[in-house]
Short mmCIF file of C-alpha atoms and ligand atoms in Angstrom, two decimals:
data_model
loop_
_atom_site.label_atom_id
_atom_site.label_comp_id
_atom_site.label_asym_id
_atom_site.label_seq_id
_atom_site.Cartn_x
_atom_site.Cartn_y
_atom_site.Cartn_z
CA MET M 1 52.06 128.13 163.59
CA THR M 2 52.77 128.47 167.31
CA LEU M 3 54.22 125.62 169.35
CA LEU M 4 52.98 125.67 172.94
CA ALA M 5 55.55 124.22 175.35
CA ASN M 6 53.50 123.01 178.30
CA ILE M 7 56.55 122.29 180.47
CA ASP M 8 58.07 124.14 183.41
CA THR M 9 59.19 127.69 182.68
CA GLU M 10 62.92 127.04 183.02
CA ARG M 11 62.93 124.12 180.58
CA GLY M 12 60.47 125.95 178.31
CA ALA M 13 62.76 128.98 178.05
CA LYS M 14 65.71 126.73 177.23
CA LEU M 15 63.66 124.90 174.60
CA ARG M 16 62.65 128.21 173.04
CA SER M 17 66.25 129.34 172.90
CA ILE M 18 67.47 126.09 171.26
CA LEU M 19 64.57 126.14 168.76
CA ALA M 20 65.37 129.77 167.91
CA ASP M 21 68.72 128.52 166.55
CA LEU M 22 67.37 125.40 164.87
CA LEU M 23 64.09 126.78 163.45
CA PRO M 24 64.25 130.58 163.59
CA ASP M 25 60.75 131.00 162.12
CA GLN M 26 59.03 128.80 164.71
CA GLN M 27 56.96 130.73 167.27
CA VAL M 28 57.12 129.18 170.75
CA ALA M 29 54.69 130.05 173.56
CA LEU M 30 55.16 128.92 177.16
CA ALA M 31 52.21 127.72 179.21
CA ASP M 32 52.53 130.47 181.84
CA GLU M 33 52.57 133.25 179.25
CA ALA M 34 49.56 134.89 177.61
CA TYR M 35 48.77 133.15 174.32
CA ASP M 36 45.79 132.65 172.06
CA PRO M 37 44.79 128.95 172.17
CA THR M 38 43.38 129.19 168.64
CA ASP M 39 46.93 129.99 167.38
CA ILE M 40 48.39 126.79 168.78
CA ARG M 41 49.29 124.40 166.02
CA HIS M 42 51.67 122.09 167.95
CA LEU M 43 51.50 121.20 171.64
CA LEU M 44 54.43 119.77 173.59
CA THR M 45 53.20 118.28 176.84
CA TRP M 46 53.26 115.33 179.23
CA LYS M 47 49.56 115.63 180.10
CA ILE M 48 46.69 117.18 178.19
CA PRO M 49 45.99 120.75 179.42
CA ASP M 50 42.49 121.83 180.45
CA ASN M 51 42.10 124.22 177.49
CA LEU M 52 42.69 121.56 174.80
CA ALA M 53 39.20 122.05 173.36
CA GLN M 54 40.03 125.70 172.63
CA MET M 55 43.05 124.72 170.50
CA THR M 56 40.99 124.45 167.37
CA ALA M 57 44.00 124.61 164.98
CA LEU M 58 45.92 121.86 166.77
CA LYS M 59 47.78 119.55 164.40
CA THR M 60 50.28 117.76 166.62
CA VAL M 61 50.59 116.71 170.25
CA PHE M 62 54.23 115.92 171.02
CA SER M 63 54.73 113.78 174.13
CA VAL M 64 57.57 114.94 176.36
CA GLY M 65 58.44 111.26 176.74
CA ALA M 66 58.65 108.04 174.77
CA GLY M 67 55.46 106.74 176.38
CA VAL M 68 52.02 107.97 175.32
CA ASP M 69 49.77 105.91 177.62
CA GLN M 70 48.99 109.09 179.60
CA PHE M 71 46.94 110.24 176.58
CA THR M 72 44.77 107.11 176.49
CA GLY M 73 41.09 107.97 176.17
CA ILE M 74 41.76 111.63 175.30
CA ARG M 75 40.00 112.74 172.14
CA LEU M 76 42.31 114.98 170.11
CA PRO M 77 40.88 117.47 167.60
CA ASP M 78 40.04 115.81 164.26
CA GLY M 79 43.16 115.22 162.21
CA ALA M 80 45.59 115.94 165.08
CA LYS M 81 48.48 113.48 165.45
CA LEU M 82 50.03 112.16 168.63
CA VAL M 83 53.83 111.84 168.44
CA ARG M 84 55.99 110.09 171.01
CA LEU M 85 59.55 111.19 171.68
CA VAL M 86 62.16 109.34 169.65
CA ALA M 87 65.60 110.70 170.47
CA PRO M 88 69.14 109.34 170.70
CA GLY M 89 69.52 110.86 174.18
CA LEU M 90 66.63 108.74 175.52
CA VAL M 91 67.97 105.58 173.93
CA ALA M 92 71.40 106.29 175.44
CA MET M 93 69.93 106.61 178.94
CA MET M 94 67.90 103.40 178.59
CA ARG M 95 70.96 101.53 177.31
CA GLU M 96 72.81 102.58 180.47
CA TYR M 97 69.93 101.71 182.78
CA VAL M 98 69.28 98.26 181.35
CA THR M 99 73.01 97.46 181.28
CA MET M 100 73.33 98.54 184.92
CA ALA M 101 70.29 96.49 185.94
CA VAL M 102 71.18 93.33 184.01
CA LEU M 103 74.78 93.38 185.23
CA GLY M 104 73.60 94.10 188.78
CA LEU M 105 71.27 91.09 188.71
CA HIS M 106 73.84 88.89 186.98
CA ARG M 107 76.38 89.73 189.71
CA ASP M 108 74.03 89.49 192.77
CA LEU M 109 73.95 93.20 193.51
CA PRO M 110 70.64 93.10 195.50
CA ALA M 111 72.17 90.49 197.83
CA TYR M 112 75.36 92.54 198.31
CA ILE M 113 73.41 95.73 199.07
CA ALA M 114 71.47 93.79 201.73
CA GLN M 115 74.68 92.23 203.09
CA ARG M 116 76.36 95.61 203.43
CA GLN M 117 73.47 96.83 205.53
CA ALA M 118 73.91 93.77 207.76
CA GLN M 119 77.73 94.14 207.73
CA VAL M 120 78.14 90.71 206.15
CA TRP M 121 81.21 89.98 203.98
CA LYS M 122 80.39 86.81 202.09
CA MET M 123 80.07 85.58 198.52
CA ALA M 124 76.40 85.34 197.57
CA SER M 125 76.98 82.94 194.68
CA VAL M 126 79.44 82.14 191.94
CA PRO M 127 77.72 83.71 188.93
CA PRO M 128 77.59 81.68 185.74
CA PRO M 129 79.56 83.09 182.84
CA ALA M 130 77.58 85.65 180.85
CA SER M 131 77.40 83.10 178.04
CA ALA M 132 75.19 80.98 180.29
CA ARG M 133 72.88 83.80 181.47
CA ARG M 134 70.10 84.33 178.94
CA VAL M 135 68.62 87.81 178.70
CA GLY M 136 65.26 88.47 177.04
CA VAL M 137 63.82 91.89 176.23
CA MET M 138 60.06 92.41 175.82
CA GLY M 139 59.58 95.24 173.32
CA LEU M 140 61.83 95.65 170.31
CA GLY M 141 61.22 99.33 169.71
CA GLU M 142 63.70 102.19 169.93
CA LEU M 143 64.52 101.40 173.54
CA GLY M 144 64.40 97.59 173.43
CA LYS M 145 66.70 97.42 170.43
CA GLY M 146 69.01 100.00 171.98
CA ALA M 147 69.23 98.01 175.21
CA LEU M 148 69.97 94.77 173.36
CA ALA M 149 72.75 96.46 171.38
CA ALA M 150 74.29 97.71 174.63
CA LEU M 151 74.22 94.17 176.11
CA GLN M 152 75.85 92.49 173.10
CA PRO M 153 79.51 92.97 174.16
CA PHE M 154 79.03 91.07 177.45
CA GLY M 155 78.23 87.79 175.72
CA PHE M 156 74.79 87.10 177.19
CA PRO M 157 72.63 84.97 174.86
CA LEU M 158 70.06 87.58 173.82
CA ALA M 159 66.44 87.35 172.73
CA GLY M 160 63.63 89.80 172.10
CA TRP M 161 59.86 89.61 171.88
CA ALA M 162 57.58 92.01 170.01
CA ARG M 163 54.17 92.13 168.40
CA SER M 164 55.52 91.66 164.85
CA PRO M 165 58.51 89.72 163.45
CA HIS M 166 61.95 91.36 163.74
CA LYS M 167 65.43 90.43 162.51
CA ILE M 168 68.30 91.65 164.67
CA ASP M 169 71.87 90.34 164.36
CA GLY M 170 72.85 88.35 167.43
CA VAL M 171 69.33 88.35 168.90
CA GLU M 172 66.85 85.49 168.75
CA CYS M 173 63.59 87.20 167.87
CA PHE M 174 60.14 86.02 168.96
CA HIS M 175 56.79 87.65 168.30
CA GLY M 176 53.15 87.46 169.21
CA ALA M 177 51.26 85.51 171.85
CA ALA M 178 52.04 82.18 170.20
CA MET M 179 55.80 82.61 170.72
CA LEU M 180 55.73 84.17 174.17
CA ASP M 181 56.10 80.91 176.11
CA ASP M 182 59.19 79.84 174.14
CA PHE M 183 60.73 83.28 174.68
CA LEU M 184 60.08 83.09 178.43
CA ALA M 185 61.36 79.51 178.76
CA ARG M 186 64.82 80.60 177.52
CA THR M 187 65.04 83.81 179.60
CA ASP M 188 66.96 84.07 182.88
CA ILE M 189 66.82 87.87 183.10
CA LEU M 190 63.64 89.38 181.69
CA VAL M 191 63.62 93.08 180.73
CA CYS M 192 60.27 94.81 180.12
CA LEU M 193 60.39 97.72 177.68
CA LEU M 194 56.85 97.51 176.36
CA PRO M 195 54.42 100.38 175.91
CA LEU M 196 51.35 100.30 178.14
CA THR M 197 48.31 99.28 176.08
CA PRO M 198 45.21 97.20 176.84
CA GLN M 199 47.17 94.18 175.51
CA THR M 200 50.21 94.70 177.75
CA GLU M 201 48.56 95.92 180.97
CA GLY M 202 49.22 93.38 183.74
CA ILE M 203 51.39 91.23 181.46
CA LEU M 204 54.02 90.71 184.18
CA ASN M 205 51.89 88.40 186.28
CA ALA M 206 51.97 85.00 188.03
CA SER M 207 51.25 83.07 184.85
CA LEU M 208 54.11 84.77 183.00
CA PHE M 209 56.51 84.36 185.93
CA ALA M 210 55.68 80.63 186.06
CA LYS M 211 56.88 80.24 182.47
CA LEU M 212 60.34 81.62 183.26
CA PRO M 213 63.08 79.29 184.55
CA HIS M 214 62.99 79.02 188.37
CA GLY M 215 65.03 81.84 189.93
CA ALA M 216 64.79 84.18 186.93
CA ALA M 217 65.17 87.91 187.54
CA LEU M 218 63.20 90.90 186.31
CA VAL M 219 64.07 94.39 185.05
CA GLN M 220 60.92 96.49 184.75
CA ALA M 221 61.44 99.83 183.00
CA GLY M 222 58.19 99.97 181.01
CA ARG M 223 55.18 101.24 182.92
CA GLY M 224 54.00 100.45 186.45
CA ARG M 225 50.74 98.94 185.25
CA HIS M 226 52.53 96.20 183.31
CA LEU M 227 53.30 94.55 186.64
CA ASN M 228 50.89 92.73 188.92
CA GLN M 229 52.60 93.72 192.17
CA PRO M 230 51.10 91.05 194.50
CA ASP M 231 52.11 88.41 191.94
CA LEU M 232 55.72 89.63 192.07
CA VAL M 233 55.69 89.52 195.89
CA ALA M 234 54.41 85.93 195.72
CA ALA M 235 56.95 84.91 193.08
CA LEU M 236 59.79 86.36 195.19
CA GLU M 237 58.51 84.38 198.20
CA THR M 238 58.60 81.05 196.32
CA GLY M 239 61.94 81.89 194.67
CA GLN M 240 60.39 81.64 191.19
CA ILE M 241 61.70 85.19 190.77
CA SER M 242 64.99 85.71 192.59
CA ALA M 243 65.33 89.49 192.34
CA ALA M 244 64.01 92.52 190.49
CA VAL M 245 65.08 95.99 189.45
CA LEU M 246 62.02 98.21 189.16
CA ASP M 247 62.10 101.73 187.70
CA VAL M 248 58.34 102.14 187.35
CA THR M 249 55.53 101.32 189.76
CA ASP M 250 51.82 101.91 190.17
CA PRO M 251 51.31 104.36 191.76
CA GLU M 252 54.46 106.46 191.65
CA PRO M 253 55.67 106.88 194.32
CA LEU M 254 54.52 103.73 196.11
CA PRO M 255 52.71 104.19 199.43
CA GLN M 256 55.02 104.16 202.46
CA ASP M 257 53.80 100.78 203.69
CA HIS M 258 54.25 99.03 200.31
CA PRO M 259 56.18 95.75 200.59
CA PHE M 260 58.58 96.68 197.76
CA TRP M 261 60.29 99.37 199.87
CA GLY M 262 61.71 96.96 202.39
CA ASP M 263 62.32 93.91 200.21
CA PRO M 264 66.07 93.25 199.88
CA ARG M 265 65.48 91.34 196.65
CA ILE M 266 64.17 94.48 194.98
CA ILE M 267 66.18 97.45 193.75
CA LEU M 268 63.82 100.38 193.28
CA THR M 269 64.59 103.53 191.27
CA PRO M 270 62.17 106.48 190.93
CA HIS M 271 61.36 106.37 187.19
CA ILE M 272 64.74 107.68 186.16
CA ALA M 273 65.79 105.16 183.50
CA CYS M 274 65.33 107.92 180.92
CA ILE M 275 65.15 111.54 181.96
CA THR M 276 63.93 113.80 179.17
CA GLN M 277 66.33 116.72 178.92
CA VAL M 278 65.66 119.80 176.83
CA GLU M 279 68.93 119.23 174.96
CA THR M 280 67.46 115.89 173.84
CA LEU M 281 63.92 117.10 173.32
CA ALA M 282 64.50 120.29 171.30
CA PRO M 283 66.43 118.77 168.35
CA ALA M 284 63.90 115.92 168.10
CA ILE M 285 60.99 118.40 167.97
CA ALA M 286 62.84 120.61 165.47
CA ALA M 287 63.59 117.63 163.21
CA ASN M 288 59.95 116.53 163.31
CA LEU M 289 58.64 120.02 162.59
CA SER M 290 60.99 120.21 159.58
CA ARG M 291 59.83 116.81 158.37
CA ASP M 292 56.23 117.89 158.73
CA ALA M 293 56.89 121.12 156.84
CA GLN M 294 58.29 119.02 153.99
CA GLY M 295 55.25 116.76 153.99
CA GLN M 296 57.16 113.79 155.46
CA PRO M 297 55.85 111.64 158.33
CA MET M 298 57.22 112.59 161.73
CA LEU M 299 59.35 110.11 163.72
CA GLY M 300 57.32 108.49 166.48
CA GLU M 301 53.84 109.07 165.10
CA VAL M 302 51.48 106.97 167.19
CA ALA M 303 49.16 104.62 165.33
CA PRO M 304 45.83 105.16 167.15
CA GLU M 305 44.65 101.60 166.53
CA ARG M 306 47.83 100.15 168.16
CA GLY M 307 48.03 102.70 170.98
CA TYR M 308 51.83 103.14 170.68
P1 NDP Y 1 58.34 101.70 170.64
O1 NDP Y 1 56.96 102.11 170.28
O2 NDP Y 1 59.49 102.11 169.76
O3 NDP Y 1 58.41 100.10 170.75
C1 NDP Y 1 57.42 99.35 171.36
C2 NDP Y 1 57.76 97.88 171.20
O4 NDP Y 1 56.83 97.11 171.98
C3 NDP Y 1 57.65 97.40 169.75
O5 NDP Y 1 58.68 96.49 169.46
C4 NDP Y 1 56.30 96.69 169.73
O6 NDP Y 1 56.21 95.63 168.79
C5 NDP Y 1 56.26 96.11 171.13
N1 NDP Y 1 54.89 95.81 171.53
C6 NDP Y 1 53.84 96.66 171.65
N2 NDP Y 1 52.72 96.02 171.99
C7 NDP Y 1 53.05 94.70 172.08
C8 NDP Y 1 52.34 93.53 172.37
N3 NDP Y 1 51.02 93.54 172.64
N4 NDP Y 1 53.00 92.35 172.35
C9 NDP Y 1 54.33 92.31 172.06
N5 NDP Y 1 55.07 93.40 171.77
C10 NDP Y 1 54.44 94.58 171.78
O7 NDP Y 1 58.58 102.20 172.12
P2 NDP Y 1 59.94 102.64 172.84
O8 NDP Y 1 60.93 101.54 172.67
O9 NDP Y 1 60.33 104.00 172.45
O10 NDP Y 1 59.44 102.72 174.36
C11 NDP Y 1 58.89 101.58 174.98
C12 NDP Y 1 58.29 101.94 176.33
O11 NDP Y 1 59.32 102.17 177.29
C13 NDP Y 1 57.46 103.22 176.41
O12 NDP Y 1 56.18 103.05 175.82
C14 NDP Y 1 57.39 103.41 177.90
O13 NDP Y 1 56.36 102.60 178.43
C15 NDP Y 1 58.73 102.89 178.39
N6 NDP Y 1 59.63 103.97 178.78
C16 NDP Y 1 60.09 104.01 180.05
C17 NDP Y 1 60.97 104.97 180.46
C18 NDP Y 1 61.53 105.02 181.81
O14 NDP Y 1 62.19 106.00 182.17
N7 NDP Y 1 61.34 103.98 182.62
C19 NDP Y 1 61.42 106.01 179.54
C20 NDP Y 1 60.91 105.88 178.21
C21 NDP Y 1 60.02 104.90 177.86
P3 NDP Y 1 56.36 95.89 167.21
O15 NDP Y 1 57.84 96.19 166.99
O16 NDP Y 1 55.96 94.62 166.60
O17 NDP Y 1 55.49 97.07 166.87
C1 OXD Y 2 59.03 108.33 178.97
C2 OXD Y 2 59.32 108.19 180.38
O1 OXD Y 2 58.01 107.82 178.51
O2 OXD Y 2 60.11 108.97 180.91
O3 OXD Y 2 59.84 108.96 178.27
O4 OXD Y 2 58.80 107.27 181.01
#
C-alpha cells in the first residue's frame, strides 16, 4: 500500500504531512529513506527511478507534472497506470502565464523591453482593440481550456484546436489535421498547450508559421520539442512571426550561444508557467487514491495509445 514520493526530501516531508491529514491510513516512503521496493504500490515521480523493475506490486505512477512525455518508451509493470497531474493550482498558474504572455504580445512588451535597454521612449505601435486581435490555443485540455477562460474578459476573438471536437462557449473550436489550416488562418496570437507526442513533435515549424497571418505572435508553453527552433529564427527574420514568449525549450536551459538569448523579439522564461507545489500536488494525489480505493477511474489517467 505504500506510496513512494520520489521528490526532494523537503517537499516529500511536506507531502507526507499533508497526506497524513487527508488519508491517515496511507503509508508514504521518501526516496532517500530505507524502503522495500516490493511494498511500493504507488510511485510519485518526475522521472522513472533506476529500481523500477524491483517494484513488482506497482499499480500507479503519478507524474509530478501535467506532462507525461518524460515517460515515453518506459515499460511499466503489467497493469500499472500512468496518471498525469490534474490540479486546480496548475490550471491557475497556466491561466496567469498565458494571460501575461498574450497581453504582453498584444501590447508590444518585447519591443518596450528592448527600448528600455536602449533608453528609447517611443510608441512601438498603436495596438488594435482586443476585439480585433484573434487568439488561438492549440490543446483544449485542462490547461488550454483554463487559459481560454482566463482570456474571455478581454474581448479577444478566441479559438481552440484539439484532436477531437469540443464545444466551449465563446470559443470557435477546430479539431484534427483537416481543420488546422482554418484555425491558423484566423489566429494572430498562437498559444501552444499541447502534450508532446509523436503527432505533435515539431508541430511549430515553418509550414505552420506560414499559415498564420503575417506578423502573428507565438506563446509556447507546451514542450520544447514542439518547436523547430531554426524555423522560428527564420520566421522572426522575415517578420512572418513578429514576437514570441517561450517558456519551454529544447534543451533546457538553452546553450549560452543560442540565438534566442539575445533576440529582442523573444521573451524567454525558464519553464515556470506552472510550478508544481506540494500544496497543489498532495490533495490531487489524495483525491485520486480515494477514487482508486472506491474503484473509480483516477483523474488524469493516461491512455497509452494516445500518449497523453
Ligand atoms: P490534457 O491532456 O488535458 O490536454 C491535451 C490537449 O491536447 C487535448 O485537448 C488534446 O485533444 C490535445 N491534443 C493532443 N494531441 C493532439 C493532436 N495530435 N492534435 C490536436 N490536439 C491534440 O493536457 P493539459 O492541458 O493538462 O496539459 C497540456 C500540456 O501542457 C502538457 O502535456 C505539457 O506539455 C504542457 N505543460 C506545460 C507546463 C509549463 O510549465 N510550461 C506545465 C504543465 C503542462 P483532445 O481534447 O481531443 O484529446
Ligand atoms: C508539467 C510541467 O508538466 O511543469 O507540469 O511542465
